[in-house]
Amino acid sequence: MSESNLATRVRNFIVALAAIVLSVLIVLGLRTQSGTATLATLAETSTPYEVALSNGQPTLLEFYADWCTSCQAMASDLGALKDEYRDRVNFVMLNVDNTKWLPEMAEYEVDGIPHFVFLDRDGRAIAQAIGEQPRSIVAQNLDALVLDRTIPFAKSTGKTSEFQPFVKSNADDPRSHGSQVQSDVQ
């Protein structure tokens, strides 16, 4: 093997090795860079609704949608609050685009999102807030919730995304077979 051929092979090996190292560093950097919570990660890691109603901890329900800009804007703050209150408060995410949650949307009268419902340790709704809320306001409400005190910013309303639930009551319709909620979507 000639000296120039050997030098070319060594150079190519070093370039390939550098490319591999840089690729690994980029992948690792992208994985650790995302410290900001997203709606998807919040939903994936949220406490299941049924568990939250029965585990004896106070709960923050959030009715949200992936397309809701106010919900997206609050995701990072809610992720941080979830980390801070993780052992004391259930965080439950209910997507309004999932018809599974129609009974809950009717029960809590969801007509704008994000819609927050504060549940006491027994699973009873004690306060609600609608729309984009500053982190400090949500934190004060969570502090009160944990201490079994009156929620200071109950019934507060911030910037919302319009939402029209596909829910109607059919209590007077004999064909409803006792159903309280029916979807208009066929």
XYZ file of N, CA, C and O in Angstrom, residues 3 9 17 21 25 28 30 33 43 50 53 58 81 92 94 100-101 104 116 118 125 153 163 185:
96
model
N 1.995 5.174 0.453
C 1.872 6.092 1.586
C 0.676 7.026 1.419
O -0.041 7.312 2.375
N -6.873 6.654 3.614
C -7.702 5.750 4.423
C -7.780 6.223 5.870
O -8.847 6.175 6.487
N -15.368 8.633 11.830
C -15.453 8.584 13.286
C -15.993 9.905 13.844
O -16.870 9.908 14.721
N -19.489 10.454 16.004
C -19.488 11.121 17.311
C -20.426 12.334 17.290
O -21.228 12.536 18.212
N -23.855 12.937 19.523
C -24.003 14.129 20.357
C -25.258 14.925 19.997
O -25.963 15.429 20.879
N -28.311 12.963 21.356
C -28.390 13.123 22.808
C -28.790 14.543 23.188
O -29.564 14.749 24.126
N -30.652 16.631 21.446
C -32.074 16.827 21.160
C -32.953 16.136 22.185
O -34.008 16.646 22.556
N -32.679 18.279 25.423
C -33.044 19.689 25.260
C -34.516 19.915 25.557
O -34.909 20.943 26.055
N -50.572 14.541 28.722
C -51.668 13.576 28.625
C -51.175 12.152 28.877
O -51.826 11.371 29.570
N -60.377 7.780 36.547
C -60.987 6.887 37.533
C -60.107 6.742 38.772
O -60.602 6.662 39.887
N -60.285 9.912 41.000
C -61.518 10.021 41.792
C -61.502 9.149 43.040
O -62.280 9.382 43.966
N -56.313 15.329 46.207
C -57.012 16.351 45.425
C -56.564 16.270 43.971
O -55.494 15.734 43.672
N -45.588 22.655 37.164
C -46.437 22.528 38.354
C -46.697 21.052 38.674
O -46.723 20.666 39.848
N -55.002 15.409 35.814
C -55.772 14.601 34.872
C -56.041 15.432 33.629
O -56.532 16.555 33.726
N -58.130 15.540 30.085
C -59.246 14.980 29.339
C -59.385 15.737 28.028
O -59.682 16.933 28.027
N -65.307 9.907 24.430
C -65.352 9.160 25.690
C -65.655 10.094 26.869
O -66.280 9.695 27.841
N -65.217 11.357 26.744
C -65.345 12.295 27.858
C -66.608 13.156 27.770
O -66.758 14.111 28.521
N -68.419 13.697 31.121
C -67.681 14.594 32.013
C -67.773 16.039 31.520
O -67.881 16.966 32.318
N -60.434 24.131 33.668
C -59.837 23.469 34.832
C -60.905 23.249 35.893
O -61.683 24.155 36.191
N -61.181 21.839 39.872
C -60.453 21.456 41.082
C -61.354 20.537 41.890
O -62.461 20.919 42.275
N -66.203 18.393 42.842
C -65.753 19.652 42.232
C -65.984 20.789 43.225
O -67.085 20.964 43.726
N -58.814 31.676 43.383
C -59.168 32.176 42.057
C -60.172 31.245 41.380
O -60.029 30.886 40.225
N -65.019 26.399 21.867
C -65.316 24.979 21.817
C -66.810 24.807 21.941
O -67.434 25.358 22.842
N -73.133 13.756 16.721
C -72.367 13.209 15.617
C -72.834 11.782 15.374
O -72.808 10.948 16.282
